[in-house]
Amino acid sequence: MRERVLPPSPSRRGFLKSLSIAGAGTALAAVGSVANAGAADAALQQSAALIGDGTTDDAPAIQAAYDAGRQPAFAANRTYYLNSPIFLDRPTSLSMFVLELNGAILKLGPNLPTTDAFWRETAVKWAFFPNTKRTALQSGKVDVSVNTRASGTNTGALISLIVRNGTIDGNGANVGFAFANRTAARFESVVLRRGRALLSWTDYSDANVFLQCHNRAGGPANSVLVEQVSSGDGLLMQSCKADAAVGLARLKYCRGAEIVGTVTGRIELDACSAIQIRGGHQEAPIINQTMVDIRSSDVVIDTTALYLTRGQAGDALPPVVRIADSGSPASSVVIRDSIEMRALVRSDEQLGSLVAIERAVPGTRLEARGLTAVVSVRDIGGLWSRSVGPSIGGASAVTSAVSRSLATVASGDFKLQDPGTGWVLSPTTAPVSATAATPSLWSLSTVEEIQGTLPAKGHRYRCQGRLAGGGYTPASAFTSWVTPTRGALRFLLAANGAVQEMRIWRFVGTSATANAYVAVPAAALTHTLYDTGANVNGFGWKPGSTVPPPG
């Protein structure tokens, strides 16, 4: 069991004890200790005092509504300006404040305070401070700590803030919405626009929830919906989305999180354990950046579509998933029943790697279970065919181990790890019984969907399979095709289950010498291939002389 990097200030037992002895009296106090007629009138007056013109500071009216035990009444399509902090500081562990925005916008202003508790970037300003006493504000800075915790030094608050159905607008500034003090928050159908983060916290703020939220670009480049800088477990993010230029989550010291059904948006994991990313859709090529960045963490990526980055040969093509350990503990990453998406566009482009292990320590491990690769081109109705792949990259020692056994990678069931003596790639399932059936290339046609660079002339192709059990099949017969215009060719590669790696040669005209060669993982019975000129399904052709075809 790993030790927590940031231990809790007081133990969690204090919190549990407070729940067990609180009883009905504490619960009633949580609803609001000011339940007299005067307080109710004050709450109604403060709700009416909300201006919503986008320039008048509405934070004092929201603070007054909280103090009176009432929800502020927001009007749809109005913009409410928050230019001073709001403290949710009832001295109880069961208090809850609900912001039902009703389609309104909360616009964050420049006069909000900072906190040194957000140590990653202390210049970030924040609007809400759940479970922190308002007396913690001094000279534009809030001391968010155990000493200023509203629920007391011995316990946290269960959940202090719920925000629904609206937009948080950071106005392009380095400003976040809520910074919690050992308490949870819940965001439902909330858009973060041009801001730094919806939430961060200090000291074990557990069970934070994000449902159908969206992070829109236009503010800080490192914007995320949630940025964790202190321990906090049991995070749930479901059906959320981010513009490709910004992120979904940046987690550190998290012990248990589920990120489900999300669309695009960077996920960064540092020193985390028991993280599951499931049912996601990550389109890395929109901005050509890594979508899942892993450091010293235990992660499972399950049933997720992972689109490869793309560009020209020589371009920096980052992987979709990057593992970069710089110290203990070593990362353990499992990719299960997921799909490498090779989306080809209207040009001859090379594709990046699915996973790259760029830095490692002894024990760093990647495991695949049921990993497959598919390919599609633009304008064919979203139809995907089985492709050669997947592609694993990283440091030279990693790629060397992979290149020695593309057959193992092609199976989609393998382990790649460094036990401290060098990288080892090994299958996790028994190879198919080897046979010597000859593979074939057939059903060629020109491709109008891709503006490739394949010259308008005759081409011949030949292939040979590498068997899972070792050795090679006989080489296929030549298959010829004449491309009437400069562009691309589509053809099918057929093999049997014993073949796990395919070697393909391309010849120009009647030449007996191949001008291009590629070796690719190939474990399915049939694969759809697109020769776009310099690449085939995003794998770069090499000079044919590097590996002469069999006689």
PDB file of C-alpha atoms in Angstrom, residues 133-285:
ATOM      1  CA  LYS A 133     -14.397  31.267   7.321  1.00  0.00           C
ATOM      2  CA  ARG A 134     -14.752  34.722   5.828  1.00  0.00           C
ATOM      3  CA  THR A 135     -12.293  36.024   8.416  1.00  0.00           C
ATOM      4  CA  ALA A 136      -9.590  34.155   6.444  1.00  0.00           C
ATOM      5  CA  LEU A 137      -9.577  36.972   3.876  1.00  0.00           C
ATOM      6  CA  GLN A 138      -6.727  39.376   4.466  1.00  0.00           C
ATOM      7  CA  SER A 139      -5.305  41.858   1.941  1.00  0.00           C
ATOM      8  CA  GLY A 140      -6.653  40.092  -1.135  1.00  0.00           C
ATOM      9  CA  LYS A 141      -5.586  36.622  -0.053  1.00  0.00           C
ATOM     10  CA  VAL A 142      -7.546  33.827   1.633  1.00  0.00           C
ATOM     11  CA  ASP A 143      -5.876  31.499   4.130  1.00  0.00           C
ATOM     12  CA  VAL A 144      -7.527  28.165   3.239  1.00  0.00           C
ATOM     13  CA  SER A 145      -6.299  25.818   5.962  1.00  0.00           C
ATOM     14  CA  VAL A 146      -7.351  23.661   8.887  1.00  0.00           C
ATOM     15  CA  ASN A 147      -7.279  26.749  11.113  1.00  0.00           C
ATOM     16  CA  THR A 148      -9.856  28.568   8.977  1.00  0.00           C
ATOM     17  CA  ARG A 149     -12.094  25.584   8.285  1.00  0.00           C
ATOM     18  CA  ALA A 150     -15.703  26.509   9.044  1.00  0.00           C
ATOM     19  CA  SER A 151     -16.776  23.005  10.084  1.00  0.00           C
ATOM     20  CA  GLY A 152     -13.998  22.866  12.677  1.00  0.00           C
ATOM     21  CA  THR A 153     -10.490  21.526  12.878  1.00  0.00           C
ATOM     22  CA  ASN A 154     -11.600  17.954  13.575  1.00  0.00           C
ATOM     23  CA  THR A 155     -13.935  17.338  10.646  1.00  0.00           C
ATOM     24  CA  GLY A 156     -14.758  18.370   7.113  1.00  0.00           C
ATOM     25  CA  ALA A 157     -18.104  19.146   5.527  1.00  0.00           C
ATOM     26  CA  LEU A 158     -19.897  16.509   3.459  1.00  0.00           C
ATOM     27  CA  ILE A 159     -20.884  18.632   0.437  1.00  0.00           C
ATOM     28  CA  SER A 160     -21.090  22.407   0.623  1.00  0.00           C
ATOM     29  CA  LEU A 161     -21.836  23.544  -2.925  1.00  0.00           C
ATOM     30  CA  ILE A 162     -24.028  22.381  -5.811  1.00  0.00           C
ATOM     31  CA  VAL A 163     -24.072  24.305  -9.101  1.00  0.00           C
ATOM     32  CA  ARG A 164     -26.527  23.503 -11.893  1.00  0.00           C
ATOM     33  CA  ASN A 165     -27.544  24.576 -15.382  1.00  0.00           C
ATOM     34  CA  GLY A 166     -25.492  27.602 -16.283  1.00  0.00           C
ATOM     35  CA  THR A 167     -22.191  29.091 -17.380  1.00  0.00           C
ATOM     36  CA  ILE A 168     -19.150  30.214 -15.398  1.00  0.00           C
ATOM     37  CA  ASP A 169     -17.333  32.839 -17.460  1.00  0.00           C
ATOM     38  CA  GLY A 170     -13.737  33.599 -16.500  1.00  0.00           C
ATOM     39  CA  ASN A 171     -13.619  36.438 -19.026  1.00  0.00           C
ATOM     40  CA  GLY A 172     -10.290  35.080 -20.327  1.00  0.00           C
ATOM     41  CA  ALA A 173      -8.498  35.717 -17.034  1.00  0.00           C
ATOM     42  CA  ASN A 174      -6.565  33.407 -14.717  1.00  0.00           C
ATOM     43  CA  VAL A 175      -9.536  32.887 -12.430  1.00  0.00           C
ATOM     44  CA  GLY A 176     -11.248  29.820 -10.956  1.00  0.00           C
ATOM     45  CA  PHE A 177     -14.706  29.322  -9.527  1.00  0.00           C
ATOM     46  CA  ALA A 178     -14.492  27.434  -6.209  1.00  0.00           C
ATOM     47  CA  PHE A 179     -11.614  26.519  -3.899  1.00  0.00           C
ATOM     48  CA  ALA A 180     -12.827  24.141  -1.184  1.00  0.00           C
ATOM     49  CA  ASN A 181     -11.545  23.415   2.315  1.00  0.00           C
ATOM     50  CA  ARG A 182     -12.093  19.714   3.034  1.00  0.00           C
ATOM     51  CA  THR A 183     -15.554  19.567   1.515  1.00  0.00           C
ATOM     52  CA  ALA A 184     -17.087  18.345  -1.731  1.00  0.00           C
ATOM     53  CA  ALA A 185     -18.827  20.116  -4.601  1.00  0.00           C
ATOM     54  CA  ARG A 186     -21.157  18.943  -7.349  1.00  0.00           C
ATOM     55  CA  PHE A 187     -21.480  20.500 -10.811  1.00  0.00           C
ATOM     56  CA  GLU A 188     -24.301  19.513 -13.174  1.00  0.00           C
ATOM     57  CA  SER A 189     -24.685  20.846 -16.742  1.00  0.00           C
ATOM     58  CA  VAL A 190     -22.231  23.661 -16.118  1.00  0.00           C
ATOM     59  CA  VAL A 191     -20.099  25.277 -18.819  1.00  0.00           C
ATOM     60  CA  LEU A 192     -16.723  26.722 -17.887  1.00  0.00           C
ATOM     61  CA  ARG A 193     -15.927  29.395 -20.448  1.00  0.00           C
ATOM     62  CA  ARG A 194     -12.608  31.234 -20.689  1.00  0.00           C
ATOM     63  CA  GLY A 195     -11.637  30.338 -17.130  1.00  0.00           C
ATOM     64  CA  ARG A 196      -8.948  28.409 -15.229  1.00  0.00           C
ATOM     65  CA  ALA A 197     -10.999  25.777 -13.348  1.00  0.00           C
ATOM     66  CA  LEU A 198     -14.375  25.049 -11.821  1.00  0.00           C
ATOM     67  CA  LEU A 199     -12.896  23.466  -8.710  1.00  0.00           C
ATOM     68  CA  SER A 200      -9.809  22.814  -6.648  1.00  0.00           C
ATOM     69  CA  TRP A 201      -9.349  22.169  -2.944  1.00  0.00           C
ATOM     70  CA  THR A 202      -7.116  21.472   0.008  1.00  0.00           C
ATOM     71  CA  ASP A 203      -7.035  18.603   2.530  1.00  0.00           C
ATOM     72  CA  TYR A 204      -9.095  15.560   1.531  1.00  0.00           C
ATOM     73  CA  SER A 205     -12.055  16.967  -0.318  1.00  0.00           C
ATOM     74  CA  ASP A 206     -13.623  13.634  -1.306  1.00  0.00           C
ATOM     75  CA  ALA A 207     -16.470  12.596  -3.626  1.00  0.00           C
ATOM     76  CA  ASN A 208     -16.512  15.576  -5.989  1.00  0.00           C
ATOM     77  CA  VAL A 209     -18.909  15.147  -8.937  1.00  0.00           C
ATOM     78  CA  PHE A 210     -19.057  16.577 -12.462  1.00  0.00           C
ATOM     79  CA  LEU A 211     -22.020  15.631 -14.670  1.00  0.00           C
ATOM     80  CA  GLN A 212     -22.367  16.770 -18.292  1.00  0.00           C
ATOM     81  CA  CYS A 213     -20.063  19.758 -17.893  1.00  0.00           C
ATOM     82  CA  HIS A 214     -18.135  21.431 -20.724  1.00  0.00           C
ATOM     83  CA  ASN A 215     -14.846  23.322 -20.739  1.00  0.00           C
ATOM     84  CA  ARG A 216     -14.689  25.924 -23.499  1.00  0.00           C
ATOM     85  CA  ALA A 217     -11.411  27.434 -24.729  1.00  0.00           C
ATOM     86  CA  GLY A 218     -10.553  31.130 -24.798  1.00  0.00           C
ATOM     87  CA  GLY A 219      -8.929  31.536 -21.391  1.00  0.00           C
ATOM     88  CA  PRO A 220      -5.737  30.113 -19.843  1.00  0.00           C
ATOM     89  CA  ALA A 221      -4.123  27.360 -21.920  1.00  0.00           C
ATOM     90  CA  ASN A 222      -3.921  25.090 -18.850  1.00  0.00           C
ATOM     91  CA  SER A 223      -7.647  25.339 -18.141  1.00  0.00           C
ATOM     92  CA  VAL A 224      -9.405  22.235 -16.745  1.00  0.00           C
ATOM     93  CA  LEU A 225     -12.749  21.510 -15.141  1.00  0.00           C
ATOM     94  CA  VAL A 226     -11.055  20.173 -12.011  1.00  0.00           C
ATOM     95  CA  GLU A 227      -7.492  20.676 -10.809  1.00  0.00           C
ATOM     96  CA  GLN A 228      -6.441  18.661  -7.785  1.00  0.00           C
ATOM     97  CA  VAL A 229      -3.468  19.830  -5.712  1.00  0.00           C
ATOM     98  CA  SER A 230      -4.264  18.027  -2.463  1.00  0.00           C
ATOM     99  CA  SER A 231      -5.475  14.559  -1.539  1.00  0.00           C
ATOM    100  CA  GLY A 232      -9.082  13.750  -2.318  1.00  0.00           C
ATOM    101  CA  ASP A 233     -10.656  10.485  -3.400  1.00  0.00           C
ATOM    102  CA  GLY A 234     -13.749   9.103  -5.076  1.00  0.00           C
ATOM    103  CA  LEU A 235     -14.036  11.653  -7.887  1.00  0.00           C
ATOM    104  CA  LEU A 236     -16.722  11.091 -10.548  1.00  0.00           C
ATOM    105  CA  MET A 237     -16.736  12.781 -13.961  1.00  0.00           C
ATOM    106  CA  GLN A 238     -19.459  11.634 -16.341  1.00  0.00           C
ATOM    107  CA  SER A 239     -20.486  12.712 -19.870  1.00  0.00           C
ATOM    108  CA  CYS A 240     -18.275  15.793 -19.783  1.00  0.00           C
ATOM    109  CA  LYS A 241     -16.575  17.432 -22.747  1.00  0.00           C
ATOM    110  CA  ALA A 242     -13.760  19.871 -23.430  1.00  0.00           C
ATOM    111  CA  ASP A 243     -12.567  21.817 -26.422  1.00  0.00           C
ATOM    112  CA  ALA A 244      -9.394  20.165 -27.695  1.00  0.00           C
ATOM    113  CA  ALA A 245      -7.190  23.078 -26.613  1.00  0.00           C
ATOM    114  CA  VAL A 246      -8.136  22.746 -22.933  1.00  0.00           C
ATOM    115  CA  GLY A 247      -8.554  19.933 -20.436  1.00  0.00           C
ATOM    116  CA  LEU A 248     -10.975  17.908 -18.390  1.00  0.00           C
ATOM    117  CA  ALA A 249      -9.017  16.947 -15.279  1.00  0.00           C
ATOM    118  CA  ARG A 250      -5.597  17.437 -13.741  1.00  0.00           C
ATOM    119  CA  LEU A 251      -5.391  15.096 -10.744  1.00  0.00           C
ATOM    120  CA  LYS A 252      -2.642  14.626  -8.172  1.00  0.00           C
ATOM    121  CA  TYR A 253      -2.743  12.292  -5.154  1.00  0.00           C
ATOM    122  CA  CYS A 254      -6.168  10.891  -6.151  1.00  0.00           C
ATOM    123  CA  ARG A 255      -7.001   7.423  -4.833  1.00  0.00           C
ATOM    124  CA  GLY A 256     -10.005   6.337  -6.845  1.00  0.00           C
ATOM    125  CA  ALA A 257     -11.685   8.189  -9.712  1.00  0.00           C
ATOM    126  CA  GLU A 258     -14.001   7.263 -12.556  1.00  0.00           C
ATOM    127  CA  ILE A 259     -13.978   9.352 -15.742  1.00  0.00           C
ATOM    128  CA  VAL A 260     -16.825   8.015 -17.866  1.00  0.00           C
ATOM    129  CA  GLY A 261     -18.224   8.834 -21.300  1.00  0.00           C
ATOM    130  CA  THR A 262     -16.135  11.967 -21.793  1.00  0.00           C
ATOM    131  CA  VAL A 263     -15.361  13.570 -25.163  1.00  0.00           C
ATOM    132  CA  THR A 264     -11.889  14.942 -25.921  1.00  0.00           C
ATOM    133  CA  GLY A 265     -10.127  17.122 -23.355  1.00  0.00           C
ATOM    134  CA  ARG A 266      -6.759  16.456 -21.758  1.00  0.00           C
ATOM    135  CA  ILE A 267      -6.555  14.243 -18.655  1.00  0.00           C
ATOM    136  CA  GLU A 268      -3.393  14.483 -16.521  1.00  0.00           C
ATOM    137  CA  LEU A 269      -2.685  11.998 -13.743  1.00  0.00           C
ATOM    138  CA  ASP A 270       0.218  12.387 -11.336  1.00  0.00           C
ATOM    139  CA  ALA A 271       0.825  10.032  -8.382  1.00  0.00           C
ATOM    140  CA  CYS A 272      -2.731   8.661  -8.618  1.00  0.00           C
ATOM    141  CA  SER A 273      -4.104   5.176  -7.975  1.00  0.00           C
ATOM    142  CA  ALA A 274      -7.217   3.244  -9.047  1.00  0.00           C
ATOM    143  CA  ILE A 275      -8.166   5.595 -11.883  1.00  0.00           C
ATOM    144  CA  GLN A 276     -10.591   4.316 -14.513  1.00  0.00           C
ATOM    145  CA  ILE A 277     -11.211   6.071 -17.832  1.00  0.00           C
ATOM    146  CA  ARG A 278     -14.146   4.339 -19.510  1.00  0.00           C
ATOM    147  CA  GLY A 279     -16.361   4.726 -22.568  1.00  0.00           C
ATOM    148  CA  GLY A 280     -14.498   7.822 -23.727  1.00  0.00           C
ATOM    149  CA  HIS A 281     -13.839   9.445 -27.093  1.00  0.00           C
ATOM    150  CA  GLN A 282     -10.492  11.209 -27.394  1.00  0.00           C
ATOM    151  CA  GLU A 283      -9.786  13.106 -30.628  1.00  0.00           C
ATOM    152  CA  ALA A 284      -6.091  13.930 -30.334  1.00  0.00           C
ATOM    153  CA  PRO A 285      -5.666  15.113 -33.963  1.00  0.00           C
TER     154      PRO A 285
END
